[in-house]
Structure formats: C-alpha cells, structure tokens
mmCIF file of C-alpha atoms and ligand atoms in Angstrom:
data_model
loop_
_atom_site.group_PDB
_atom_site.id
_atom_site.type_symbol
_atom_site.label_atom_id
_atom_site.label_comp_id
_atom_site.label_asym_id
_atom_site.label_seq_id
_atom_site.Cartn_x
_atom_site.Cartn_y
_atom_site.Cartn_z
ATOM 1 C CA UNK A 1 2.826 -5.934 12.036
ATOM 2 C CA UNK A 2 3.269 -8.418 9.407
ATOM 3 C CA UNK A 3 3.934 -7.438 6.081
ATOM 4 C CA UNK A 4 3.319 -9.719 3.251
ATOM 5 C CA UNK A 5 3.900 -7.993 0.130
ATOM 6 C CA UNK A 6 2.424 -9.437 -3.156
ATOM 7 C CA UNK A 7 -0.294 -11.911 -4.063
ATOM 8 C CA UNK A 8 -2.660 -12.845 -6.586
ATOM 9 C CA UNK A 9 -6.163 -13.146 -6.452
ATOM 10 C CA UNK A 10 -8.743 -14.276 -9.441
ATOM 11 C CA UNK A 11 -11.790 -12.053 -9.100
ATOM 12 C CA UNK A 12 -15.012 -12.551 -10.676
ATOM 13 C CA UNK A 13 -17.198 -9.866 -10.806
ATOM 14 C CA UNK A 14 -21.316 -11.043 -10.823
ATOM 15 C CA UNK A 15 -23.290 -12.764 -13.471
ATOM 16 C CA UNK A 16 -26.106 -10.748 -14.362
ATOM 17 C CA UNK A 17 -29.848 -12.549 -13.428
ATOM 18 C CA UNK A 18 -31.996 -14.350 -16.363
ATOM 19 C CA UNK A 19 -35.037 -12.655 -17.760
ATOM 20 C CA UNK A 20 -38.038 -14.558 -17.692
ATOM 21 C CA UNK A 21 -41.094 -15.632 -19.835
ATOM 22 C CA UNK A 22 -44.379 -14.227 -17.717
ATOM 23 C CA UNK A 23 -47.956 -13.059 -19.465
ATOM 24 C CA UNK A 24 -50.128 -10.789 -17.370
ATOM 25 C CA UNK A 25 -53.303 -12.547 -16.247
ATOM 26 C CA UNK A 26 -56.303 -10.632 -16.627
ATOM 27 C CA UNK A 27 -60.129 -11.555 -16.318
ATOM 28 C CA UNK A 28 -61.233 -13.513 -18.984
ATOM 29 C CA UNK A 29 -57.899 -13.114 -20.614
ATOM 30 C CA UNK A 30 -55.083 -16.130 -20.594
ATOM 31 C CA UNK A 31 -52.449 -14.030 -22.201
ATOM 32 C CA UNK A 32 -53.166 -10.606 -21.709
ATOM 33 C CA UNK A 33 -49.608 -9.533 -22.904
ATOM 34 C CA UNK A 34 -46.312 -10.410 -21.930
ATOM 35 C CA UNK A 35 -44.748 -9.209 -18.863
ATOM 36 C CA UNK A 36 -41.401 -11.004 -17.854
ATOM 37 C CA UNK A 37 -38.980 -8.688 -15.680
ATOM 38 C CA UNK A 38 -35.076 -8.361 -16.377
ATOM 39 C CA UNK A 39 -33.185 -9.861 -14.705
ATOM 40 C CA UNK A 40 -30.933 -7.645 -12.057
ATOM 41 C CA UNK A 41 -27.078 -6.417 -13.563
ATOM 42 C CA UNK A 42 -24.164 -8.770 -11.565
ATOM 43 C CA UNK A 43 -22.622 -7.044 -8.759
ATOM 44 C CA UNK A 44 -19.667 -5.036 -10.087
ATOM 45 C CA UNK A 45 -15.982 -5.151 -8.186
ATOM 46 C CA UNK A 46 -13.850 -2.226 -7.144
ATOM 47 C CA UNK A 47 -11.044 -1.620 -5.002
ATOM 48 C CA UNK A 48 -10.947 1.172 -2.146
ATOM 49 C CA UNK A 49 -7.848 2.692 -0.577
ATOM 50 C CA UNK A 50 -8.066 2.214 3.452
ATOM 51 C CA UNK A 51 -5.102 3.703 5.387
ATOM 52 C CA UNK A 52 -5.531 1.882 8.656
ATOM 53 C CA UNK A 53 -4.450 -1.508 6.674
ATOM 54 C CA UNK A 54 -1.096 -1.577 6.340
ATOM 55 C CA UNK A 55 -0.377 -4.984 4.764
ATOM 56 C CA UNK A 56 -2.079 -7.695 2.023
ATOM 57 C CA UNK A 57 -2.109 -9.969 4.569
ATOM 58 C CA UNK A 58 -6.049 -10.192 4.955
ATOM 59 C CA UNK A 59 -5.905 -11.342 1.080
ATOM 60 C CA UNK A 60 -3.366 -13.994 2.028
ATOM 61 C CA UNK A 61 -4.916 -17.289 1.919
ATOM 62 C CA UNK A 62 -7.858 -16.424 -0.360
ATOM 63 C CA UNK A 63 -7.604 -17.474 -4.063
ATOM 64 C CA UNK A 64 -10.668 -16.098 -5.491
ATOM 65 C CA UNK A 65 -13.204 -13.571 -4.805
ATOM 66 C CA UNK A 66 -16.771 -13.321 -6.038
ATOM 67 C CA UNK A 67 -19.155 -10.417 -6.227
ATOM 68 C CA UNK A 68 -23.164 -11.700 -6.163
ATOM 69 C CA UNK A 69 -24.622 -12.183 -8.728
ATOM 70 C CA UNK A 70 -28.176 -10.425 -10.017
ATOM 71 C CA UNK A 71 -31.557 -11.960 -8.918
ATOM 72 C CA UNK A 72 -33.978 -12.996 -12.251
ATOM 73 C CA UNK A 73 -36.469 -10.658 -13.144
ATOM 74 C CA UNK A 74 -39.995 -11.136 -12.191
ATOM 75 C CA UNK A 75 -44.020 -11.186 -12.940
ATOM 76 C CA UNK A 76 -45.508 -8.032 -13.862
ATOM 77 C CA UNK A 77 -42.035 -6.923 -15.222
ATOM 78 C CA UNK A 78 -40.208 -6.883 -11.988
ATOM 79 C CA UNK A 79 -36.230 -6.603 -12.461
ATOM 80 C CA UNK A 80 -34.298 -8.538 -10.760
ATOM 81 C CA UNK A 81 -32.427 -7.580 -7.983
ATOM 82 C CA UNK A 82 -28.987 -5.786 -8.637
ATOM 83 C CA UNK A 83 -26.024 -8.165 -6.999
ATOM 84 C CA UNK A 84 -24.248 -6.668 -4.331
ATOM 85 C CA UNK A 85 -21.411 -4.763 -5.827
ATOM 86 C CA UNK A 86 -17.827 -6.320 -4.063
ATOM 87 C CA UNK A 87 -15.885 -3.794 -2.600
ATOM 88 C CA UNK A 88 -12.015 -4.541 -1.736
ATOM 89 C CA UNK A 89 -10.305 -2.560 0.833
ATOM 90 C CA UNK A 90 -6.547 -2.785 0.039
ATOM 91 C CA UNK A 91 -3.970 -0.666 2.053
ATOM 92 C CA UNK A 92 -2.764 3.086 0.719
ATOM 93 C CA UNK A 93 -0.321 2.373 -1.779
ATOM 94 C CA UNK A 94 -1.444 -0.819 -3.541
ATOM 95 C CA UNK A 95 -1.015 -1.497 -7.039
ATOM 96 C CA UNK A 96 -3.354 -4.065 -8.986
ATOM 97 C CA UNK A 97 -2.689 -4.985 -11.659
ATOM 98 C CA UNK A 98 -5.451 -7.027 -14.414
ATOM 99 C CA UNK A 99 -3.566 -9.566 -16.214
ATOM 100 C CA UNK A 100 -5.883 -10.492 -18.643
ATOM 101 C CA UNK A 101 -5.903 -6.509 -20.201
ATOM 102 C CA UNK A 102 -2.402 -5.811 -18.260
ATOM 103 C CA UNK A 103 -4.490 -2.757 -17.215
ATOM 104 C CA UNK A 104 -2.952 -1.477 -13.710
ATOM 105 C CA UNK A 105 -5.446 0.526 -10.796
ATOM 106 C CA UNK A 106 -2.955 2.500 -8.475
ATOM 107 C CA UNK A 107 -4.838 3.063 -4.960
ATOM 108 C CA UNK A 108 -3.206 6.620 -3.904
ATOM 109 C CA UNK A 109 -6.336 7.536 -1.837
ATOM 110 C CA UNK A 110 -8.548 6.343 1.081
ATOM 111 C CA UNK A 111 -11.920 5.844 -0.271
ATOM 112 C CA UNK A 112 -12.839 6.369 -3.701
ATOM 113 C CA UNK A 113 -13.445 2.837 -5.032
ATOM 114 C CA UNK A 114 -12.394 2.459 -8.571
ATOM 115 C CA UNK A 115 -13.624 -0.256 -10.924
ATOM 116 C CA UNK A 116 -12.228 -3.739 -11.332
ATOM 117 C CA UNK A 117 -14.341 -5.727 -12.937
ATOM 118 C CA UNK A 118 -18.117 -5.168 -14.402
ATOM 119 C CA UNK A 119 -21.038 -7.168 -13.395
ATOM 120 C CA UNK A 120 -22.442 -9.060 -16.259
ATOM 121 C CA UNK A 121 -25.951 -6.848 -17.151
ATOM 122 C CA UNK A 122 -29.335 -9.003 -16.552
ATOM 123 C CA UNK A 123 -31.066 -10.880 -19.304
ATOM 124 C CA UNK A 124 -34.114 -9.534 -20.826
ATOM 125 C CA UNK A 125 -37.657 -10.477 -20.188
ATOM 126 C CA UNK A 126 -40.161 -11.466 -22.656
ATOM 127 C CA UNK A 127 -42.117 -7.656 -22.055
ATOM 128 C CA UNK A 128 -39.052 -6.867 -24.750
ATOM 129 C CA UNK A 129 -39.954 -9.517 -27.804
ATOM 130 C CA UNK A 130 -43.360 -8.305 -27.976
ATOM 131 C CA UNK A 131 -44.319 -7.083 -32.068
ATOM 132 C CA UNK A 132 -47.329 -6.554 -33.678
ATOM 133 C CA UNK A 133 -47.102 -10.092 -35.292
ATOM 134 C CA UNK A 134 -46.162 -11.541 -31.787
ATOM 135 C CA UNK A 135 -48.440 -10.950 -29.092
ATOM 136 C CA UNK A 136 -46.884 -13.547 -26.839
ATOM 137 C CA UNK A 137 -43.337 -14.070 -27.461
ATOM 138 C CA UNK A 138 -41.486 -16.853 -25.632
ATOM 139 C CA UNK A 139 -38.144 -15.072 -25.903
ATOM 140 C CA UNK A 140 -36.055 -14.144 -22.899
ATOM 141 C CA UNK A 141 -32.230 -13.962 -22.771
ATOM 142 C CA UNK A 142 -29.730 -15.064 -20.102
ATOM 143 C CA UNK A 143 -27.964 -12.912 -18.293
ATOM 144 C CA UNK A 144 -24.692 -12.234 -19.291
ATOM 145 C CA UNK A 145 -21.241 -13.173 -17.192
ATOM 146 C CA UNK A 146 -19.488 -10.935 -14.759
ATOM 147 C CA UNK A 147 -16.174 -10.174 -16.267
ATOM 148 C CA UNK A 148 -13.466 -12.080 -14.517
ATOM 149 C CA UNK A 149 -9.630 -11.963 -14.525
ATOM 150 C CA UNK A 150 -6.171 -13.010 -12.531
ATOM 151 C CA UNK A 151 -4.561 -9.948 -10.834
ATOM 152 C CA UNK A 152 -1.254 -9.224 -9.287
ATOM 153 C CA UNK A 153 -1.845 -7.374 -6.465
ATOM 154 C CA UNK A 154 1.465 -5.290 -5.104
ATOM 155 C CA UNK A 155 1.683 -3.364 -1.843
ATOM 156 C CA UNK A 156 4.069 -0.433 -2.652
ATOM 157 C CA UNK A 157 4.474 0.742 0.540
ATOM 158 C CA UNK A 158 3.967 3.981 1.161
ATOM 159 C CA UNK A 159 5.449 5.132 4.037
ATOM 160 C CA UNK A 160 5.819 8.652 5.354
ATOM 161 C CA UNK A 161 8.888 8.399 7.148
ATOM 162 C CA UNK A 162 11.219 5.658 5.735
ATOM 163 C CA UNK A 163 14.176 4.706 8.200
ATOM 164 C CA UNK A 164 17.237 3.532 6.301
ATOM 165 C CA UNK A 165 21.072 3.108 7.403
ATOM 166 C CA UNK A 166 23.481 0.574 7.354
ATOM 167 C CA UNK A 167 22.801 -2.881 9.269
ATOM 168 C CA UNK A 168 22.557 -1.817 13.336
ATOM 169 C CA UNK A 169 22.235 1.701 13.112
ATOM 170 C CA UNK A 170 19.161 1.215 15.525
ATOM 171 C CA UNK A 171 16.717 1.389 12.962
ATOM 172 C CA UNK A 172 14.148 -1.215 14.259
ATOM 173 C CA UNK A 173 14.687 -0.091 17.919
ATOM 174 C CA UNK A 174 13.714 3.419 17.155
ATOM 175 C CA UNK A 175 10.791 2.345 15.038
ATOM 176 C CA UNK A 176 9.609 -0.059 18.202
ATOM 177 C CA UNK A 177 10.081 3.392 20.513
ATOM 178 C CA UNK A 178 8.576 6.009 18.453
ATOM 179 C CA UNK A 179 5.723 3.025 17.531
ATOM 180 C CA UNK A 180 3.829 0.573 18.476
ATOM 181 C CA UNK A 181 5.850 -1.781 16.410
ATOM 182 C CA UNK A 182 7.557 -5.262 17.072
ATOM 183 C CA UNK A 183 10.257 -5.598 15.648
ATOM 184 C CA UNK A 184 13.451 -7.652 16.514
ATOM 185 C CA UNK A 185 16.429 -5.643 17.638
ATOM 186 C CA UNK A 186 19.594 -7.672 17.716
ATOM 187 C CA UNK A 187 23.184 -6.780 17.677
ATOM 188 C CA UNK A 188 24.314 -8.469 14.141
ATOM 189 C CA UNK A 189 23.309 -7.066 10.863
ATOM 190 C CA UNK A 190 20.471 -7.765 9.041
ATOM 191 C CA UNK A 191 18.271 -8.348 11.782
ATOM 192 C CA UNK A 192 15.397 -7.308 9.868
ATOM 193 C CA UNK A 193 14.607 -9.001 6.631
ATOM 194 C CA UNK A 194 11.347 -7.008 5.639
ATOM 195 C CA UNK A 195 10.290 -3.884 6.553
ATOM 196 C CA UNK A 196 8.379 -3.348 9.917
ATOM 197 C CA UNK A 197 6.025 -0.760 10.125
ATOM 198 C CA UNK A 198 4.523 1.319 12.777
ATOM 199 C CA UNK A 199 2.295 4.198 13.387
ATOM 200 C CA UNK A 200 3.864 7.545 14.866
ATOM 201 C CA UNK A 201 0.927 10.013 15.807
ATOM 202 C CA UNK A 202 -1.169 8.532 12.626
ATOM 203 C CA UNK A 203 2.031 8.865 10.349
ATOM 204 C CA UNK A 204 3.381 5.490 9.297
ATOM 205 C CA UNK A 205 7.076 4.557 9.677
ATOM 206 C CA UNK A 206 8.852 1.959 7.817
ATOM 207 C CA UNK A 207 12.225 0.368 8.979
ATOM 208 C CA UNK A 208 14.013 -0.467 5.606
ATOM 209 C CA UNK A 209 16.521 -2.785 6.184
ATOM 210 C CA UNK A 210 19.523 -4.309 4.311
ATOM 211 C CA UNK A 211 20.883 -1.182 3.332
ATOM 212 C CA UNK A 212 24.976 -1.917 2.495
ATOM 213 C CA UNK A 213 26.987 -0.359 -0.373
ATOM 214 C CA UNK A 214 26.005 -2.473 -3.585
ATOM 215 C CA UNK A 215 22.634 -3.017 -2.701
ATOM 216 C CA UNK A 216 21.604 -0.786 -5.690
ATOM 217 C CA UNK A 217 23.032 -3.623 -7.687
ATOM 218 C CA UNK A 218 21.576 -6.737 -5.627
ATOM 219 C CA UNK A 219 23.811 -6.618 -2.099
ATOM 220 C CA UNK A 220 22.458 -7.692 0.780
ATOM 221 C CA UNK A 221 18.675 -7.584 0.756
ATOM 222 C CA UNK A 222 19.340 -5.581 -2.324
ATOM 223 C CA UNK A 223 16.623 -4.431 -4.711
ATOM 224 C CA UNK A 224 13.764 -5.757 -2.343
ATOM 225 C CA UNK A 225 13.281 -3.243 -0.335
ATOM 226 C CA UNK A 226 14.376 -0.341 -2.189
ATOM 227 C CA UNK A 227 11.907 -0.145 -4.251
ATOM 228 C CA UNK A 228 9.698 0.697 -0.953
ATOM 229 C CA UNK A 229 12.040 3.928 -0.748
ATOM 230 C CA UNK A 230 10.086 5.440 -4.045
ATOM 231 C CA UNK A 231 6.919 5.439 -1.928
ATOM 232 C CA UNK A 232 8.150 7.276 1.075
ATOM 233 C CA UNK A 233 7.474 10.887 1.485
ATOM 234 C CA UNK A 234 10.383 11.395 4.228
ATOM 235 C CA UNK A 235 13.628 9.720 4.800
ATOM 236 C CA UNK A 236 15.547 9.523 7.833
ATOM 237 C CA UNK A 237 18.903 8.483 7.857
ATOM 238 C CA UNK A 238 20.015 6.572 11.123
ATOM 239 C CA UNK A 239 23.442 6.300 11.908
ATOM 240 C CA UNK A 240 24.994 5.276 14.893
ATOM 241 C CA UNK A 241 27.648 7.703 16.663
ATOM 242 C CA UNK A 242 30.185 4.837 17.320
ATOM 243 C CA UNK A 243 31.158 5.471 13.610
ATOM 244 C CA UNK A 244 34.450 7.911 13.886
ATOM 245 C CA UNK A 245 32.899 9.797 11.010
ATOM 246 C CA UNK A 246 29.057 9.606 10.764
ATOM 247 C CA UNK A 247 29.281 11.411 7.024
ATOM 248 C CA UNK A 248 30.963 8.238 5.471
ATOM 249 C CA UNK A 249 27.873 5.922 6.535
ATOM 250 C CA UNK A 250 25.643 8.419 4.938
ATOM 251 C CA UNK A 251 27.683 8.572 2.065
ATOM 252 C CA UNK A 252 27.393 5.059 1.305
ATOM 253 C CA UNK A 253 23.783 4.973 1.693
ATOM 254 C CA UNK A 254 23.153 8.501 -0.221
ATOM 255 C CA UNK A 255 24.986 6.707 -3.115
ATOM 256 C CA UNK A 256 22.879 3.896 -3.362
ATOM 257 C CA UNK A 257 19.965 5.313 -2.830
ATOM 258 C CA UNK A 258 21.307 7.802 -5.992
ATOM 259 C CA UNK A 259 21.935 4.746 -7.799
ATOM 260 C CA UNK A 260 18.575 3.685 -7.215
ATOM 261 C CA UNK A 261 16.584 6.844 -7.943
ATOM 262 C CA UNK A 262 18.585 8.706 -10.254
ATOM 263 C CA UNK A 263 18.525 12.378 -10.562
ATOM 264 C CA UNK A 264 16.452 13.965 -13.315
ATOM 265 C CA UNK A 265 15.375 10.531 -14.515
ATOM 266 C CA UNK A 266 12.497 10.853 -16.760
ATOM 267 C CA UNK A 267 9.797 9.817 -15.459
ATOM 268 C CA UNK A 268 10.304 8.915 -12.254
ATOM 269 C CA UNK A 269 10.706 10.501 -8.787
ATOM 270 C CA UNK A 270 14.167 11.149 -7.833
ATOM 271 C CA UNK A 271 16.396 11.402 -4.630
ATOM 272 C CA UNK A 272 16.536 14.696 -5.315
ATOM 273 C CA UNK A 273 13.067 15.121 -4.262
ATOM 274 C CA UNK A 274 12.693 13.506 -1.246
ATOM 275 C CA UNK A 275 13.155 15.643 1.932
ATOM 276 C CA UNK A 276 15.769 14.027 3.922
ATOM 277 C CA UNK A 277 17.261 14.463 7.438
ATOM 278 C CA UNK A 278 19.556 12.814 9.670
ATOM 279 C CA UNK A 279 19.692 11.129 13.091
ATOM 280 C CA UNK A 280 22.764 10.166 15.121
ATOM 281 C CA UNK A 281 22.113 7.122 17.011
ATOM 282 C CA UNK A 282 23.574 5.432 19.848
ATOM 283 C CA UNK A 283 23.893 8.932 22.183
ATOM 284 C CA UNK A 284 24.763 6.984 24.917
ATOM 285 C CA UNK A 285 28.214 5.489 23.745
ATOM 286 C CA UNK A 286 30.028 8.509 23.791
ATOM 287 C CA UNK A 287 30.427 12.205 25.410
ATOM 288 C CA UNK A 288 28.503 15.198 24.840
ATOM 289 C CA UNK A 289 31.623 16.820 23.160
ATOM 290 C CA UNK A 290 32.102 13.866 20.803
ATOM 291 C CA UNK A 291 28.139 14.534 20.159
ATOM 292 C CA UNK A 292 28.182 17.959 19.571
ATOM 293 C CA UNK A 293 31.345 17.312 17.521
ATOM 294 C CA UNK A 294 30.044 14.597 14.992
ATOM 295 C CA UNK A 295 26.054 17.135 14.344
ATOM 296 C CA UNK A 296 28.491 19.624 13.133
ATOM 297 C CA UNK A 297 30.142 17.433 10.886
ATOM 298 C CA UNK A 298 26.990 16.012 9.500
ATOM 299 C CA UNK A 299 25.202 19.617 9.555
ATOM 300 C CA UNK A 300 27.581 20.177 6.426
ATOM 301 C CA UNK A 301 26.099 18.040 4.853
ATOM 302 C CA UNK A 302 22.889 17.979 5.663
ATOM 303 C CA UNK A 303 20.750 20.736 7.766
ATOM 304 C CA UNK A 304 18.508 18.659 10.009
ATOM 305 C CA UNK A 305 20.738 16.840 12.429
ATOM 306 C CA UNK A 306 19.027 14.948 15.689
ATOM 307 C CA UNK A 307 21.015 13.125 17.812
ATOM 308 C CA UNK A 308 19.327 10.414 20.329
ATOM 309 C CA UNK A 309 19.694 7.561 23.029
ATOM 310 C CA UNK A 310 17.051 4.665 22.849
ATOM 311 C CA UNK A 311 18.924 3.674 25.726
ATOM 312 C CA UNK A 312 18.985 6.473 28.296
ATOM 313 C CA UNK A 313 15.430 7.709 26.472
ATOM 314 C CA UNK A 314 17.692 10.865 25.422
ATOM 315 C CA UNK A 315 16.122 13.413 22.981
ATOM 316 C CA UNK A 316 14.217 11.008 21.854
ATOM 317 C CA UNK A 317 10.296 13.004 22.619
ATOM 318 C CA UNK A 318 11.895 16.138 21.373
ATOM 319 C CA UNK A 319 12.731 14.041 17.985
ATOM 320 C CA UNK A 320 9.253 12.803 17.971
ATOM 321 C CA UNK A 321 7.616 16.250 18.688
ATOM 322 C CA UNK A 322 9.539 17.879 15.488
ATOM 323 C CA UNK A 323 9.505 14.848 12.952
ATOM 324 C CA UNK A 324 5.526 15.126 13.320
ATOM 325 C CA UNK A 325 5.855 18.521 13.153
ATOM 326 C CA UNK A 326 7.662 18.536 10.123
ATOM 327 C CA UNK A 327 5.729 15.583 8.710
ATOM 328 C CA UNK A 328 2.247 17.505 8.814
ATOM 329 C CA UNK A 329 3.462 20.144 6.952
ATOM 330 C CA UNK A 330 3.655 17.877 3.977
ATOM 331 C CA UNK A 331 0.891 17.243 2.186
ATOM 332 C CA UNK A 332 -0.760 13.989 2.787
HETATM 333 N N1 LIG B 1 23.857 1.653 23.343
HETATM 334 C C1 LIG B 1 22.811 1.698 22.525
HETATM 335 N N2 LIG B 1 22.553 0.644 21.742
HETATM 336 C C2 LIG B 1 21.511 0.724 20.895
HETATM 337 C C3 LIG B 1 20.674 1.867 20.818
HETATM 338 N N3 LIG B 1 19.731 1.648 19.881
HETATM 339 C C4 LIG B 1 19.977 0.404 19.382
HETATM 340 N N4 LIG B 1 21.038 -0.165 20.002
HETATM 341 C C5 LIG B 1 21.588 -1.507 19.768
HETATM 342 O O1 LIG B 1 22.101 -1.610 18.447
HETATM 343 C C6 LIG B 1 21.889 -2.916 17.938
HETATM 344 C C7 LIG B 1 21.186 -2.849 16.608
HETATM 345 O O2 LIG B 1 19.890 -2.321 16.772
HETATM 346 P P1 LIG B 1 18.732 -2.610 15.718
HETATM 347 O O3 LIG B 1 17.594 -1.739 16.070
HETATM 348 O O4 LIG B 1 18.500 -4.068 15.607
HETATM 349 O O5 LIG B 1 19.467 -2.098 14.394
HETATM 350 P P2 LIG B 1 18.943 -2.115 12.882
HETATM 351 O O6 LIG B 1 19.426 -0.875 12.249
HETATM 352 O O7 LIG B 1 17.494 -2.372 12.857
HETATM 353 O O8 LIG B 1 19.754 -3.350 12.290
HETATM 354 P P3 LIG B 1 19.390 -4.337 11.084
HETATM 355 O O9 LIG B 1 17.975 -4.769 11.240
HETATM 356 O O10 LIG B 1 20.336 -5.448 11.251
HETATM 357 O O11 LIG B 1 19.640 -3.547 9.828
HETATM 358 C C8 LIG B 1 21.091 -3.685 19.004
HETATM 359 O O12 LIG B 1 21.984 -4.465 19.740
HETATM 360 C C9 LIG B 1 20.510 -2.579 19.863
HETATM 361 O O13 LIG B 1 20.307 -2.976 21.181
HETATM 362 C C10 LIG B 1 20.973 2.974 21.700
HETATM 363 O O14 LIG B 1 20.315 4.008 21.738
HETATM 364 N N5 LIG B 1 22.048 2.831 22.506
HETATM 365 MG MG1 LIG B 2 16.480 -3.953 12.159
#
C-alpha cells in the first residue's frame, strides 16, 4: 500500500452562471415585461472522510481541481442550473489546510462533507431591474467567481494499532501476517522507510519504522514518523526475544516516545493516554523457559504481554483473535 503523505492541490470552487436580458413576448405586445432568469450558484467544494482510502496517493499527480460551474439563467425567468457541487474523498485522518485564510478542516469522520470553498452565486436577470420608471431594463449582472485557494493537504495517519520497536524487531513481517500488506522484511535495520499499512479484520495497522534512541531529537528516521504515533489509538511494542532483556528495548522506545508526547502537555494528547501492550517477537530463537522467563520480566512492566513466532506461525491467531478483541472495545 503506498503511502504518500502530503501534497498540495489549488482548488477552485464554481463560478456562478450570468443572468440574462429576456422580455416576455405576448400578443400584440413586443416587451411585455422583463423576464431574464438567474443564473445558477457555482458548484461549491467540500471534503469527505472515506476510511477505505488509506493514502493521498489518488491526489498525487493532480495540480488543480475544479467544481462546475452554474448554467445562465433563462427565458421566462428560468435560473440557471446549480453547478455540480465537487466532493473530495480524502482518507480518515487528513488535515487540509487553506492557505490563503490559513483556515485548517480536520477530516475525523467518514462522511460528513465539510465546506472548502463556496461556489460563486449566479448573476441576476433583468426580471430584478424592473421600476416603475423602467419598464424594460437592460441590466443583468455576471455571475460572481467561485472562491479559490492553494491548500496543503496532510495525511495524519490514523492508525488503530501502531507497531513500533527498534530496527528488526519484526515489525513489517508481522504487519504482512496479520495483513494483507507488502512490506519488505530484511535482516538490517531500517528496512522500512515509511510506514506500511494494512488492514486487520477492518482495523488498520501501521508499521512505524526508524524507531532508535534519539529519534525524538532527529535520529534515524527521526521526527517523520513520529508524528504518525499521535494519531494511533493503540500501540504495540514489538521486541524481539533474542534481546537478553526485552525491558531495555522498551525502555528506549517508551522514552522517546515520552519525549515526543510529553505527559500532561497542554494541549495535546499524551503517552500517557494511549493504551499500550507488548509483543515478544522472534519465539522461535529460543526455549519455552527462556519465553516464559523474559513475559514475566516484561509483565512488570507492562500487563499485556504476547509472545509469537512469524516463523513457526506460533501464537500468532491467538494474538490476532485478542488484539481485535481488545481493539473493538475502543471506540472508533
Ligand atoms: N526467526 C525469526 N525471524 C524473524 C521473525 N520475524 C521476523 N524475523 C526476521 O527479522 C528480520 C527483521 O524483520 P522485519 O520485519 O524486517 O523487521 P522490522 O522491525 O520491520 O525492521 P525495520 O524495518 O528495519 O525497522 C528479518 O530478517 C525477518 O526475517 C520470526 O518470527 N522468527
Ligand atoms: Mg520494517
């Protein structure tokens, strides 16, 4: 699933349709009063949340969108056809931001389209300049301009279960067996350079990679993809069990992550917050004892401790089973 991140798009929203200069033609009468239609309002653009996209990538190689604009009015003071209003569908999680007003639409929802842009409204017809001094006015205005702006479109992903750990804990290999997902497993770190994403019984899992002590401050893929880790609802912490001690790995990462989403910061979501649990990786590369051994170390620190094989296909359906049990508990 590719993943591309940020773009930016000009939008125009519709011009609004021309008014025009009609008379009503009655017998015997040239002019028997003015009666040029409106013309139609420009078709307005909003932006709807849709959670089967998962990327921008549909955006990705357009540079402008348009929204139709309204027909002219008519004889017998027909309006003119509305334009179509433009609806966007932009993944769960996108942020768009107007540059012209800096104004900033956060999709959080699937459906509800909010507004972008306005169409322009339709000119008037000359039915409107009619007085008792004027019996057949000429008048008729153009229709106005859609409004239009440059916007910086931003895919916060929003993830419900984010997968972090250091560099080949297994991260992308689980995500690939619990998901549909591609991703490229490889036995040197940083495999993964942006987060892969797949869909676990209609929850979406995100692989965030390039997690190494000082990434809070620009490390490895530093900042990049942390900022992905404020949209997740659930975080699992991989490690792999050929660590001697699994808690100093999930130290390293906890304090990062800390140093990313500070406790009690005003404002914005904390660590604190996010429900957490752990799985020991890598089953397969050591005994049972050594297994049993290491969960009860971790279990001090943390409550929920899974261990698995991707290898051997150990534990892993059990692990699936409970994480979308525990997952549909929260609320979407
Ligand atoms: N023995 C064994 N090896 C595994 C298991 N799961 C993953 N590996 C191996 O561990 C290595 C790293 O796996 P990845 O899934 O690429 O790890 P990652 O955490 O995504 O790594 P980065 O993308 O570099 O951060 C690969 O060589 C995998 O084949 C497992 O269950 N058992
Ligand atoms: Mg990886």
């Amino acid at each position: 699933m590719a993943f591309v991140d940020e773009l930016n798009l000009h939008i125009v929203a519709g011009r609004g349709g021309n008014g025009v200069v009609r008379f009503l033609h009655t017998k015997g009468k040239d002019k028997a009063g003015p009666s040029g239609g409106d013309g139609g309002n420009g078709g307005a653009v909003y932006a709807a949340g849709s959670r089967s996209r998962h990327s921008l990538v549909d955006y990705k190689h357009v540079k402008e969108l348009r929204a139709k604009g309204g027909g002219d009015g008519g004889r017998n003071s027909l309006h003119g056809k509305s334009g179509e209003d433009l609806v966007l569908s932009f993944p769960v999680g996108t942020v768009i931001k107007n540059l012209s007003t800096g104004e900033e639409v956060s999709i959080e929802e699937e459906g509800t389209p909010v507004l972008l842009l306005k169409g322009g409204m339709g000119g008037l017809g000359n039915e409107h300049f009619k007085s008792s001094v004027n019996r057949t006015p000429k008048e008729w205005t153009p229709g106005k301009p859609g409004e239009e702006a440059d916007f910086f479109i931003e895919l916060r992903l929003l993830a419900d279960l984010g997968l972090v750990g250091l560099p080949n804990a297994g991260k992308t290999n689980f995500l690939n067996t619990v998901t549909k997902a591609k991703g490229k497993v490889a036995d040197y770190p940083f495999t993964t350079l942006e987060p892969n994403l797949g869909d676990m019984y209609g929850y979406i899992v995100a692989d965030i990679p390039g997690l190494i002590e000082g990434a809070s401050e620009g490390k490895g893929l530093g900042h990049a993809f942390l900022r992905h880790i404020r949209r997740t609802r659930m975080l699992a912490h991989l490690i792999s069990l050929e660590h001697k001690d699994p808690t100093v790995p999930y130290t390293t990462v906890r304090n990062e992550l800390e140093r990313y989403l500070p406790a009690g910061e005003a404002g914005s979501e904390s660590l604190a917050d996010k429900d957490e649990l752990v799985i020991l990786t890598k089953r397969d590369l050591v005994d049972e004892k050594t297994v049993e051994r290491q969960m009860k170390k971790m279990k001090k620190l943390n409550s929920r401790v899974y261990a698995v094989s991707i290898l051997d296909d150990k534990a892993v359906k059990e692990l699936v089973d409970e994480l979308v049990k525990i997952l549909r508990t929260k609320k979407k």
